[in-house]
Short mmCIF file of C-alpha atoms and ligand atoms in Angstrom, two decimals:
data_model
loop_
_atom_site.label_atom_id
_atom_site.label_comp_id
_atom_site.label_asym_id
_atom_site.label_seq_id
_atom_site.Cartn_x
_atom_site.Cartn_y
_atom_site.Cartn_z
CA MET T 1 0.00 0.00 0.00
CA ASN T 2 1.44 3.41 -0.74
CA HIS T 3 0.43 6.48 1.19
CA ASP T 4 -2.00 7.70 -1.44
CA ASP T 5 -3.87 4.44 -1.33
CA LYS T 6 -6.05 4.42 1.74
CA THR T 7 -7.95 1.33 0.72
CA GLY T 8 -7.70 -2.14 2.18
CA GLY T 9 -7.25 -1.19 5.83
CA ILE T 10 -9.48 -1.07 8.89
CA LEU T 11 -12.04 1.69 9.15
CA ILE T 12 -13.08 2.72 12.64
CA LEU T 13 -16.40 4.48 13.06
CA ASP T 14 -16.18 6.68 16.14
CA PHE T 15 -19.12 6.91 18.49
CA GLY T 16 -17.23 9.15 20.90
CA SER T 17 -15.35 6.71 23.11
CA GLN T 18 -12.25 7.86 24.98
CA TYR T 19 -10.53 4.79 23.56
CA THR T 20 -11.25 5.15 19.86
CA GLN T 21 -7.73 6.31 19.03
CA LEU T 22 -6.34 3.41 21.00
CA ILE T 23 -8.12 1.02 18.63
CA ALA T 24 -6.47 2.74 15.68
CA ARG T 25 -3.14 2.65 17.46
CA ARG T 26 -3.40 -1.11 18.07
CA VAL T 27 -4.28 -1.75 14.43
CA ARG T 28 -1.39 0.43 13.28
CA GLU T 29 0.92 -1.52 15.57
CA PHE T 30 0.11 -4.48 13.34
CA GLU T 31 1.28 -2.33 10.39
CA VAL T 32 -2.22 -2.26 8.96
CA TYR T 33 -3.65 1.05 7.76
CA SER T 34 -6.38 2.34 10.00
CA GLU T 35 -8.53 5.41 9.77
CA ILE T 36 -11.11 6.92 12.12
CA LEU T 37 -14.22 8.59 10.77
CA PRO T 38 -17.25 9.93 12.63
CA TRP T 39 -20.12 7.47 13.04
CA ASN T 40 -22.40 9.42 10.67
CA VAL T 41 -20.09 9.42 7.66
CA SER T 42 -21.81 8.66 4.33
CA MET T 43 -21.96 5.20 2.80
CA GLU T 44 -20.21 6.56 -0.32
CA THR T 45 -17.20 7.64 1.75
CA ILE T 46 -17.03 4.22 3.37
CA GLU T 47 -17.29 2.42 0.06
CA ALA T 48 -14.61 4.61 -1.49
CA LEU T 49 -12.16 3.46 1.19
CA GLU T 50 -12.85 -0.21 0.39
CA PRO T 51 -12.06 -1.22 3.96
CA LYS T 52 -11.23 -4.83 4.68
CA GLY T 53 -12.93 -4.48 8.04
CA ILE T 54 -15.00 -1.99 10.01
CA ILE T 55 -14.82 -1.47 13.77
CA LEU T 56 -17.67 0.29 15.54
CA SER T 57 -16.21 1.98 18.62
CA GLY T 58 -17.66 2.44 22.07
CA GLY T 59 -19.34 5.67 23.05
CA PRO T 60 -20.91 7.53 25.96
CA ARG T 61 -24.54 7.31 24.75
CA SER T 62 -27.14 4.56 25.13
CA THR T 63 -28.61 2.83 22.08
CA ILE T 64 -31.97 2.89 23.83
CA GLY T 65 -31.87 6.56 24.75
CA PRO T 66 -33.04 9.52 22.69
CA ASP T 67 -30.58 10.84 20.06
CA ALA T 68 -28.71 7.54 20.00
CA PRO T 69 -26.14 7.66 17.18
CA ASP T 70 -27.20 5.13 14.59
CA ILE T 71 -25.74 3.74 11.39
CA ASP T 72 -26.91 2.63 8.00
CA PRO T 73 -27.84 -1.08 8.48
CA ALA T 74 -26.10 -1.74 5.14
CA ILE T 75 -22.78 -1.25 6.93
CA ILE T 76 -23.50 -4.30 9.06
CA SER T 77 -25.38 -6.40 6.55
CA GLY T 78 -22.89 -5.99 3.70
CA SER T 79 -20.01 -8.38 3.10
CA VAL T 80 -17.28 -6.50 4.96
CA PRO T 81 -16.38 -7.94 8.39
CA VAL T 82 -17.61 -5.81 11.27
CA LEU T 83 -16.43 -5.75 14.89
CA GLY T 84 -18.59 -3.90 17.41
CA ILE T 85 -17.01 -2.82 20.70
CA CYS T 86 -19.19 -1.84 23.70
CA TYR T 87 -21.65 0.70 22.20
CA GLY T 88 -20.76 -0.83 18.82
CA MET T 89 -21.83 -4.25 20.08
CA GLN T 90 -25.14 -2.95 21.36
CA LEU T 91 -25.74 -1.14 18.10
CA ILE T 92 -25.19 -4.33 16.10
CA ALA T 93 -27.54 -6.23 18.41
CA LYS T 94 -30.23 -3.57 18.16
CA THR T 95 -29.89 -3.16 14.39
CA LEU T 96 -30.18 -6.91 13.74
CA GLY T 97 -33.25 -7.46 15.91
CA GLY T 98 -31.71 -8.29 19.28
CA LYS T 99 -32.70 -6.59 22.52
CA VAL T 100 -30.60 -4.12 24.50
CA GLU T 101 -31.70 -3.13 27.99
CA LYS T 102 -30.34 -1.17 30.88
CA GLY T 103 -28.47 -3.56 33.19
CA ARG T 104 -29.23 -3.69 36.89
CA LEU T 105 -25.74 -2.73 37.99
CA GLY T 106 -23.56 -1.78 35.07
CA GLU T 107 -19.96 -2.98 34.87
CA TYR T 108 -17.00 -0.62 35.16
CA GLY T 109 -13.35 -1.57 35.31
CA ARG T 110 -11.63 -4.95 35.48
CA THR T 111 -14.18 -7.77 35.10
CA GLY T 112 -13.85 -11.54 34.67
CA VAL T 113 -15.20 -13.11 31.48
CA LYS T 114 -15.71 -16.79 30.59
CA PHE T 115 -15.72 -17.89 26.96
CA ASP T 116 -17.28 -20.92 25.32
CA LYS T 117 -14.32 -22.20 23.34
CA SER T 118 -16.31 -25.16 21.94
CA LEU T 119 -17.86 -22.72 19.44
CA GLU T 120 -14.43 -22.28 17.82
CA ALA T 121 -14.94 -18.59 17.19
CA LYS T 122 -12.02 -16.98 15.39
CA ILE T 123 -11.95 -13.88 17.57
CA ILE T 124 -11.04 -15.89 20.67
CA LYS T 125 -8.94 -18.61 19.07
CA ASP T 126 -5.76 -17.47 20.88
CA VAL T 127 -7.52 -16.60 24.14
CA PRO T 128 -7.93 -18.84 27.26
CA ASN T 129 -11.37 -19.78 28.61
CA GLU T 130 -11.27 -17.21 31.37
CA ILE T 131 -9.69 -13.77 31.29
CA ASP T 132 -9.96 -10.36 32.91
CA VAL T 133 -11.24 -7.58 30.65
CA TRP T 134 -11.93 -3.84 30.85
CA MET T 135 -15.67 -3.14 30.94
CA SER T 136 -17.37 0.23 30.89
CA HIS T 137 -21.09 -0.08 30.27
CA TRP T 138 -24.50 0.21 31.77
CA ASP T 139 -26.70 -1.25 29.03
CA GLU T 140 -26.37 -4.89 28.06
CA VAL T 141 -27.48 -7.17 25.23
CA ARG T 142 -30.36 -9.24 26.68
CA GLU T 143 -31.48 -11.03 23.51
CA LEU T 144 -29.15 -11.89 20.68
CA PRO T 145 -30.14 -11.34 17.05
CA ALA T 146 -31.35 -14.48 15.26
CA GLY T 147 -28.42 -16.70 14.26
CA ALA T 148 -25.95 -15.16 16.71
CA LEU T 149 -23.75 -17.34 18.92
CA ARG T 150 -23.08 -16.26 22.46
CA LEU T 151 -19.31 -16.57 22.90
CA GLY T 152 -18.96 -15.53 26.50
CA SER T 153 -20.44 -14.04 29.66
CA SER T 154 -19.18 -11.66 32.26
CA GLU T 155 -19.20 -12.18 36.03
CA SER T 156 -22.63 -10.55 36.28
CA GLY T 157 -24.02 -12.92 33.63
CA ALA T 158 -24.19 -10.27 30.89
CA CYS T 159 -23.40 -11.28 27.33
CA ALA T 160 -19.72 -10.41 26.84
CA ALA T 161 -19.32 -11.42 23.20
CA PHE T 162 -21.26 -12.83 20.28
CA SER T 163 -20.62 -13.63 16.66
CA MET T 164 -22.61 -14.27 13.49
CA GLU T 165 -21.95 -15.54 9.99
CA SER T 166 -18.80 -17.46 11.00
CA GLY T 167 -17.32 -14.40 12.60
CA ARG T 168 -17.98 -11.85 9.84
CA ILE T 169 -19.97 -10.01 12.48
CA THR T 170 -18.32 -10.07 15.87
CA ALA T 171 -19.26 -8.09 18.94
CA LEU T 172 -17.45 -7.55 22.24
CA GLN T 173 -18.98 -5.86 25.26
CA PHE T 174 -15.51 -5.13 26.70
CA HIS T 175 -12.64 -3.06 25.31
CA PRO T 176 -9.93 -5.21 23.69
CA GLU T 177 -7.93 -2.04 22.88
CA VAL T 178 -7.32 -1.21 26.56
CA GLU T 179 -4.13 -2.64 28.16
CA THR T 180 -6.08 -4.05 31.12
CA THR T 181 -7.95 -6.46 28.86
CA GLU T 182 -5.92 -9.63 28.79
CA TYR T 183 -5.37 -10.97 25.28
CA GLY T 184 -6.91 -7.80 23.85
CA ARG T 185 -4.14 -7.58 21.24
CA GLU T 186 -4.68 -11.23 20.27
CA MET T 187 -8.40 -10.60 19.71
CA LEU T 188 -7.78 -7.54 17.57
CA TYR T 189 -5.03 -9.42 15.73
CA SER T 190 -7.47 -12.26 14.94
CA PHE T 191 -10.04 -9.77 13.69
CA VAL T 192 -7.57 -7.87 11.52
CA PHE T 193 -5.74 -10.84 10.00
CA ASP T 194 -7.85 -14.01 10.37
CA ILE T 195 -11.27 -12.47 9.87
CA CYS T 196 -10.54 -9.49 7.60
CA GLY T 197 -7.48 -10.92 5.83
CA CYS T 198 -5.51 -7.65 5.99
CA ALA T 199 -1.87 -7.51 4.94
CA ALA T 200 0.75 -5.90 7.20
CA ASN T 201 1.96 -3.21 4.86
CA TRP T 202 1.35 0.11 6.61
CA LYS T 203 4.53 1.73 7.86
CA LEU T 204 5.10 4.84 9.96
CA GLY T 205 7.11 6.13 7.00
CA ASP T 206 3.83 6.21 5.12
CA TRP T 207 2.32 8.25 7.92
CA VAL T 208 5.14 10.77 7.53
CA ASP T 209 4.49 11.02 3.78
CA ARG T 210 0.78 11.59 4.38
CA ALA T 211 1.45 14.15 7.09
CA LEU T 212 3.75 16.05 4.74
CA GLU T 213 1.03 16.07 2.08
CA THR T 214 -1.54 17.36 4.56
CA VAL T 215 0.74 20.13 5.80
CA LYS T 216 1.47 21.08 2.20
CA GLU T 217 -2.26 21.44 1.52
CA GLN T 218 -2.82 23.41 4.72
CA ILE T 219 -0.09 26.00 4.36
CA GLY T 220 -0.16 26.32 0.59
CA LEU T 221 2.72 28.03 -1.18
CA SER T 222 3.04 31.25 0.73
CA ASP T 223 1.74 31.00 4.32
CA ARG T 224 4.28 31.54 7.04
CA VAL T 225 4.39 29.35 10.12
CA VAL T 226 5.59 30.14 13.62
CA CYS T 227 6.54 27.32 15.90
CA GLY T 228 6.92 27.52 19.62
CA LEU T 229 9.74 25.15 20.36
CA SER T 230 9.75 23.99 23.96
CA GLY T 231 12.84 21.81 23.84
CA GLY T 232 10.63 18.73 24.09
CA VAL T 233 10.31 15.81 21.72
CA ASP T 234 6.85 16.65 20.39
CA SER T 235 7.45 20.23 19.32
CA THR T 236 10.85 19.31 17.86
CA VAL T 237 9.44 16.46 15.77
CA ALA T 238 6.58 18.71 14.63
CA ALA T 239 9.04 21.47 13.64
CA VAL T 240 11.40 19.18 11.75
CA LEU T 241 8.43 17.63 9.93
CA VAL T 242 6.97 20.98 8.90
CA SER T 243 10.40 22.40 7.99
CA LYS T 244 10.55 19.76 5.24
CA VAL T 245 7.55 21.45 3.61
CA ALA T 246 7.80 25.06 4.76
CA GLY T 247 11.57 25.57 4.48
CA ASP T 248 12.32 29.26 5.11
CA ARG T 249 8.68 29.98 5.82
CA LEU T 250 9.03 28.31 9.22
CA ASP T 251 10.22 30.55 12.05
CA CYS T 252 10.91 28.72 15.25
CA ILE T 253 10.82 30.61 18.46
CA PHE T 254 12.34 29.13 21.52
CA VAL T 255 10.82 30.95 24.45
CA ASP T 256 13.06 30.55 27.42
CA HIS T 257 10.51 31.19 30.11
CA GLY T 258 13.02 30.53 32.84
CA PHE T 259 11.27 27.30 33.86
CA LEU T 260 13.64 24.95 32.10
CA ARG T 261 15.86 22.32 33.68
CA LYS T 262 19.51 22.96 34.44
CA ASP T 263 21.61 23.76 31.32
CA GLU T 264 18.67 22.81 29.14
CA ALA T 265 18.41 26.01 27.11
CA GLN T 266 21.91 25.72 25.69
CA SER T 267 21.71 22.02 24.97
CA VAL T 268 18.44 22.29 23.04
CA LEU T 269 19.70 25.29 21.07
CA ASP T 270 22.76 23.24 20.04
CA MET T 271 20.46 20.46 18.98
CA TYR T 272 18.23 22.75 16.90
CA LYS T 273 21.30 24.04 15.11
CA LYS T 274 22.26 20.49 14.17
CA LEU T 275 18.72 19.93 12.89
CA ASN T 276 18.99 23.02 10.67
CA LEU T 277 16.03 24.74 12.30
CA ARG T 278 16.05 28.53 12.23
CA VAL T 279 15.47 29.38 15.85
CA ARG T 280 15.06 32.71 17.56
CA HIS T 281 15.97 32.52 21.24
CA VAL T 282 13.66 34.75 23.25
CA LYS T 283 14.87 35.25 26.79
CA ALA T 284 11.68 35.98 28.67
CA GLU T 285 12.38 34.81 32.20
CA GLU T 286 11.84 38.26 33.73
CA ARG T 287 8.56 38.72 31.92
CA PHE T 288 7.20 35.37 33.01
CA LEU T 289 8.29 35.81 36.61
CA ARG T 290 6.69 39.23 36.70
CA ALA T 291 3.43 37.90 35.28
CA LEU T 292 3.42 35.10 37.84
CA ASP T 293 4.35 37.22 40.81
CA ASP T 294 2.47 35.81 43.82
CA VAL T 295 0.41 33.44 41.66
CA THR T 296 0.00 30.09 43.42
CA ASN T 297 -3.13 28.59 41.89
CA PRO T 298 -2.10 25.83 39.41
CA GLU T 299 -4.73 26.64 36.78
CA SER T 300 -3.93 30.35 36.97
CA LYS T 301 -0.24 29.57 36.48
CA ARG T 302 -1.02 27.47 33.40
CA LYS T 303 -3.38 30.04 31.94
CA ILE T 304 -0.97 32.95 32.48
CA ILE T 305 1.95 31.00 31.01
CA GLY T 306 -0.12 29.79 28.03
CA GLU T 307 -1.34 33.27 27.29
CA LEU T 308 2.04 34.95 27.61
CA PHE T 309 3.54 32.29 25.36
CA VAL T 310 1.06 33.08 22.64
CA ARG T 311 1.54 36.83 23.04
CA ILE T 312 5.28 36.37 22.64
CA PHE T 313 4.72 34.18 19.60
CA GLU T 314 2.46 36.82 18.12
CA GLU T 315 5.04 39.54 18.69
CA SER T 316 7.74 37.38 17.16
CA ALA T 317 5.49 36.38 14.29
CA GLY T 318 4.96 40.07 13.61
CA LEU T 319 8.70 40.55 13.47
CA SER T 320 9.09 37.74 10.98
CA GLY T 321 6.32 38.67 8.56
CA ASN T 322 2.76 37.88 9.59
CA ALA T 323 2.62 34.21 10.28
CA ARG T 324 -0.76 32.66 9.59
CA TRP T 325 -0.13 29.42 11.46
CA LEU T 326 0.98 28.51 14.93
CA LEU T 327 2.62 25.10 14.85
CA GLN T 328 2.31 23.02 18.02
CA GLY T 329 3.45 19.56 19.00
CA THR T 330 0.07 18.62 20.46
CA ILE T 331 -0.31 14.85 20.67
CA TYR T 332 -3.33 12.68 21.19
CA PRO T 333 -3.40 12.35 25.00
CA ASP T 334 -3.49 16.18 25.19
CA VAL T 335 -6.48 16.14 22.86
CA ILE T 336 -8.57 13.46 24.53
CA GLU T 337 -8.09 14.79 28.03
CA SER T 338 -9.46 18.07 26.72
CA GLY T 339 -12.52 16.32 25.29
CA PHE T 340 -12.04 17.22 21.65
CA VAL T 341 -12.88 13.84 20.17
CA GLY T 342 -16.57 13.71 20.84
CA GLY T 343 -16.52 12.35 24.39
CA ASP T 344 -16.80 14.19 27.68
CA VAL T 345 -14.30 16.81 28.80
CA ILE T 346 -12.08 15.16 31.41
CA LYS T 347 -9.98 18.20 32.16
CA SER T 348 -8.88 21.29 30.38
CA HIS T 349 -5.31 20.45 29.52
CA HIS T 350 -1.97 21.56 28.29
CA ASN T 351 -1.42 23.28 24.96
CA VAL T 352 -4.98 22.52 23.93
CA GLY T 353 -6.86 24.10 26.83
CA GLY T 354 -4.55 26.96 27.74
CA LEU T 355 -4.72 29.08 24.57
CA PRO T 356 -6.57 32.38 24.63
CA SER T 357 -9.81 32.44 22.64
CA ASP T 358 -8.90 35.59 20.68
CA MET T 359 -5.68 34.17 19.28
CA LYS T 360 -5.02 35.53 15.79
CA MET T 361 -3.21 32.55 14.26
CA SER T 362 -4.67 29.20 13.21
CA LEU T 363 -3.31 26.07 14.82
CA LEU T 364 -1.21 23.58 12.88
CA GLU T 365 -0.98 20.32 14.80
CA PRO T 366 0.39 17.56 12.60
CA LEU T 367 0.99 15.11 15.48
CA ARG T 368 -2.50 15.48 16.91
CA GLU T 369 -3.49 11.87 16.24
CA LEU T 370 -0.30 10.22 17.45
CA PHE T 371 0.76 8.75 20.73
CA LYS T 372 4.12 9.57 22.30
CA ASP T 373 5.76 6.31 21.34
CA GLU T 374 4.67 6.82 17.73
CA VAL T 375 6.16 10.33 17.76
CA ARG T 376 9.40 8.82 19.03
CA LYS T 377 9.38 6.26 16.24
CA ILE T 378 8.95 8.99 13.64
CA GLY T 379 11.98 10.92 14.95
CA PRO T 380 14.66 8.71 13.36
CA LEU T 381 12.83 8.92 10.00
CA LEU T 382 13.43 12.67 10.26
CA ASP T 383 17.08 12.21 11.35
CA ILE T 384 16.49 13.35 14.92
CA PRO T 385 19.08 11.70 17.18
CA ASP T 386 17.97 8.89 19.43
CA ASN T 387 19.24 10.34 22.72
CA PHE T 388 17.11 13.43 22.11
CA LEU T 389 14.01 11.37 21.33
CA LYS T 390 14.39 9.29 24.45
CA ARG T 391 14.30 12.31 26.74
CA HIS T 392 11.53 12.20 29.28
CA PRO T 393 8.41 14.25 28.49
CA PHE T 394 8.47 17.76 29.94
CA PRO T 395 5.36 19.92 30.38
CA GLY T 396 5.05 23.16 28.41
CA PRO T 397 4.81 25.31 31.59
CA GLY T 398 7.99 23.55 32.73
CA LEU T 399 9.22 23.82 36.30
CA ALA T 400 6.50 26.38 37.03
CA VAL T 401 4.12 23.45 37.63
CA ARG T 402 6.73 21.57 39.63
CA CYS T 403 7.62 24.47 41.89
CA LEU T 404 4.52 24.60 44.07
CA GLY T 405 3.40 27.84 45.61
CA SER T 406 4.84 31.13 44.46
CA LEU T 407 7.70 31.22 42.00
CA SER T 408 11.03 32.96 42.32
CA ARG T 409 14.34 32.49 40.57
CA GLU T 410 15.87 31.32 43.85
CA ARG T 411 13.31 28.57 44.36
CA LEU T 412 13.50 27.53 40.70
CA ASP T 413 17.29 27.25 41.02
CA ILE T 414 16.90 24.99 44.05
CA LEU T 415 14.55 22.78 42.06
CA ARG T 416 16.91 22.75 39.05
CA GLU T 417 19.87 21.64 41.16
CA ALA T 418 17.92 18.90 42.94
CA ASP T 419 16.40 17.69 39.66
CA ALA T 420 19.81 17.53 37.97
CA ILE T 421 21.14 15.33 40.79
CA PHE T 422 18.14 12.98 40.62
CA ILE T 423 18.34 12.61 36.85
CA SER T 424 22.10 12.11 36.79
CA GLU T 425 21.83 9.32 39.39
CA ILE T 426 19.04 7.67 37.42
CA LYS T 427 21.18 7.83 34.30
CA SER T 428 24.23 6.43 36.11
CA ALA T 429 22.10 3.53 37.35
CA GLY T 430 21.12 2.80 33.73
CA LEU T 431 17.44 3.32 34.51
CA TYR T 432 16.66 6.47 32.51
CA ASP T 433 15.36 4.75 29.38
CA SER T 434 13.09 2.37 31.28
CA ILE T 435 11.33 5.18 33.13
CA TRP T 436 8.58 7.25 31.52
CA GLN T 437 9.30 10.35 33.57
CA ALA T 438 11.45 11.17 36.56
CA PHE T 439 11.67 14.61 38.13
CA CYS T 440 11.72 16.59 41.33
CA VAL T 441 8.99 18.79 42.75
CA LEU T 442 9.64 21.60 45.22
CA LEU T 443 6.95 21.94 47.88
CA PRO T 444 5.90 25.17 49.59
CA VAL T 445 6.59 23.43 52.87
CA ARG T 446 9.58 23.85 55.17
CA SER T 447 10.61 21.53 57.94
CA VAL T 448 12.99 21.44 60.85
CA GLY T 449 16.27 19.59 60.66
CA VAL T 450 19.71 19.51 62.14
CA ALA T 451 23.01 19.86 60.29
CA GLY T 452 26.36 20.01 62.09
CA ASP T 453 24.58 20.56 65.42
CA VAL T 454 22.78 23.56 63.98
CA ARG T 455 19.02 23.79 63.63
CA THR T 456 17.85 24.09 60.01
CA TYR T 457 14.50 25.00 58.53
CA GLY T 458 14.77 23.82 54.96
CA GLU T 459 12.82 23.30 51.77
CA THR T 460 11.17 19.99 50.82
CA VAL T 461 11.93 18.18 47.56
CA VAL T 462 9.76 15.37 46.25
CA LEU T 463 11.16 12.62 44.01
CA ARG T 464 8.70 11.36 41.40
CA ALA T 465 9.40 8.55 38.94
CA VAL T 466 6.60 6.90 36.97
CA LYS T 467 6.21 4.26 34.35
CA SER T 468 3.54 4.66 31.73
CA LEU T 469 2.71 3.70 28.17
CA ASP T 470 1.00 6.84 27.04
CA ALA T 471 0.70 9.17 30.06
CA MET T 472 -3.02 8.41 30.33
CA THR T 473 -2.35 6.12 33.28
CA ALA T 474 0.86 5.77 35.26
CA GLU T 475 2.38 3.75 38.08
CA SER T 476 5.08 4.80 40.48
CA VAL T 477 8.47 3.17 39.76
CA ARG T 478 10.00 1.10 42.57
CA LEU T 479 13.46 2.62 42.46
CA PRO T 480 16.26 0.70 44.20
CA TRP T 481 16.45 1.96 47.76
CA GLU T 482 20.22 2.55 47.59
CA LEU T 483 19.58 4.92 44.69
CA VAL T 484 16.85 6.83 46.54
CA ASP T 485 19.06 7.03 49.61
CA ARG T 486 22.04 8.33 47.60
CA VAL T 487 19.87 10.92 45.82
CA ALA T 488 18.43 12.16 49.13
CA LYS T 489 21.89 12.48 50.68
CA ARG T 490 23.31 14.25 47.64
CA ILE T 491 20.42 16.69 47.37
CA CYS T 492 20.60 17.65 51.07
CA GLY T 493 24.39 17.82 50.86
CA GLU T 494 24.76 19.71 47.61
CA VAL T 495 21.68 21.95 47.70
CA PRO T 496 22.00 23.58 51.12
CA GLN T 497 18.51 25.11 51.12
CA VAL T 498 16.90 21.63 51.06
CA GLY T 499 16.28 19.99 54.41
CA ARG T 500 14.10 17.05 53.45
CA VAL T 501 13.58 14.69 50.52
CA VAL T 502 10.38 12.65 50.19
CA MET T 503 9.07 10.25 47.57
CA ASP T 504 5.75 10.35 45.70
CA VAL T 505 4.42 6.81 45.20
CA THR T 506 0.96 7.68 43.86
CA GLY T 507 -0.33 6.31 40.55
CA LYS T 508 -2.43 8.03 37.91
CA PRO T 509 -5.30 7.82 38.65
CA PRO T 510 -5.91 9.08 41.28
CA ALA T 511 -3.03 11.57 40.97
CA THR T 512 -1.84 13.12 37.74
CA ILE T 513 1.82 12.78 36.78
CA GLU T 514 2.59 16.45 37.34
CA TRP T 515 1.66 18.00 40.65
CA GLU T 516 -0.06 21.02 39.12
P1 LIG N 601 -0.59 14.78 33.78
O1 LIG N 601 0.08 15.64 34.80
O2 LIG N 601 -1.89 15.35 33.31
O3 LIG N 601 0.39 14.80 32.53
O4 LIG N 601 -0.73 13.35 34.22
C1 LIG N 601 0.38 13.84 31.49
C2 LIG N 601 1.61 14.06 30.64
O5 LIG N 601 1.55 15.35 30.02
C3 LIG N 601 2.66 16.14 30.41
N1 LIG N 601 2.16 17.50 30.59
C4 LIG N 601 2.21 18.46 29.65
N2 LIG N 601 2.72 18.45 28.40
N3 LIG N 601 2.07 20.72 28.12
C5 LIG N 601 2.67 19.59 27.66
O6 LIG N 601 3.16 19.60 26.52
C6 LIG N 601 1.53 20.79 29.36
O7 LIG N 601 0.99 21.81 29.77
C7 LIG N 601 1.60 19.60 30.15
N4 LIG N 601 1.19 19.30 31.41
C8 LIG N 601 1.52 18.01 31.65
C9 LIG N 601 3.15 15.53 31.70
O8 LIG N 601 4.52 15.83 31.92
C10 LIG N 601 2.90 14.07 31.43
O9 LIG N 601 3.89 13.49 30.62
#
């Protein structure tokens, strides 16, 4: 398949689930082309894509409620294999004459499911009789459509899966795309290859080609683009990608807001030079600190920083000739958490939520549909060095959201020093690449200590190290105790203002990765 040929892959019809992009991501991991379209797309569009299979996603609505999103029955009754997930399952059942009703309890989270393997259904051919799955539903399928085989039941007795026409129509009440579902990948693999007969011929290189085409169409032949480089992986990959199309029309602005890690500004500027990006270095630490004077509320900090960023971009764009586009390295987790995919707003987040509504430029976000690990895989295709791509994610507002309470250069310097010690010890222990994110947080809390027989009243530093696949959930990393002990001693010894080092062992949920 070349990048112009979008046929022969898996089409996902989106009913607004938080997990829809995860389905696409799983399918793409199999190197099969996958595209997401809204549930109400026309039959002509679907036919033009000639999909080898169609997946109906989950969604927040009820098929039995008013305004339930519906589809053309021809999509299900045609010859193309269809997999319904959660809402998609209930929609198939309802459309083909089954009965969907509100369950007594609903099932949310990890749930046990038992399958009937004697039916030899393809979808569960590589799956044991009993597994744990991720459920998230209230309604359930009470009566199957005529000719359907019930493949499994959940702990509460609800139908967990059914199939029809030797598997051409398959329906799962749980979410195979979510990590928690055991054998989820195997089920999707069976659907994509055994049921749909797809070929593994979609490469990330093809994604790059398509993204370049899209950017070319968006910016035309004369629009100028401004990019706010943060020093992070996402904005760098976005800038290098767009520079291939925009050339001299791309002006990168590296706003040094004064919330960067130790020595970071110089090292990223060196890197940008190697990548041939034209970068203007705007030193704005004073301006940001002034704007944040006495601001302690996390959301206010984010909003003020986001707004000032854009104002500085706009000023710089003015200097470089009226840019029409603001390029950002927004990736998919930023988008879903801000509720832009059709589901509910979970929280107003990051680049996406913090921009002022009267911004003059349009947003260019070529990485919007990708997950972090996909962005990292694209990097080498754009000749971005590996050690840069493997750097831990860093929030746009930087240390401002890791320095709790009011900000000052002194406190930020304390945080920078402590953070540099923590990261260097993690690197020396060979653990850096296996950790999603490690960093220090400075609390607005002092405590009493004793050093050389003298009473101290020092600052508190928190160590946070998490593992995660996509930042949507995270677990605290169990660092070797000798390492934690060494880091604590070094921080208290080398950063005299710090009197206490503590460790954050909370997962996400209930906490978020960053403290603010
Ligand atoms: P939370 O704290 O919501 O963060 O669990 C999830 C991931 O996003 C990063 N993060 C940001 N990235 N701009 C960004 O580009 C931001 O404003 C921002 N805030 C958080 C965070 O470091 C983690 O990897």
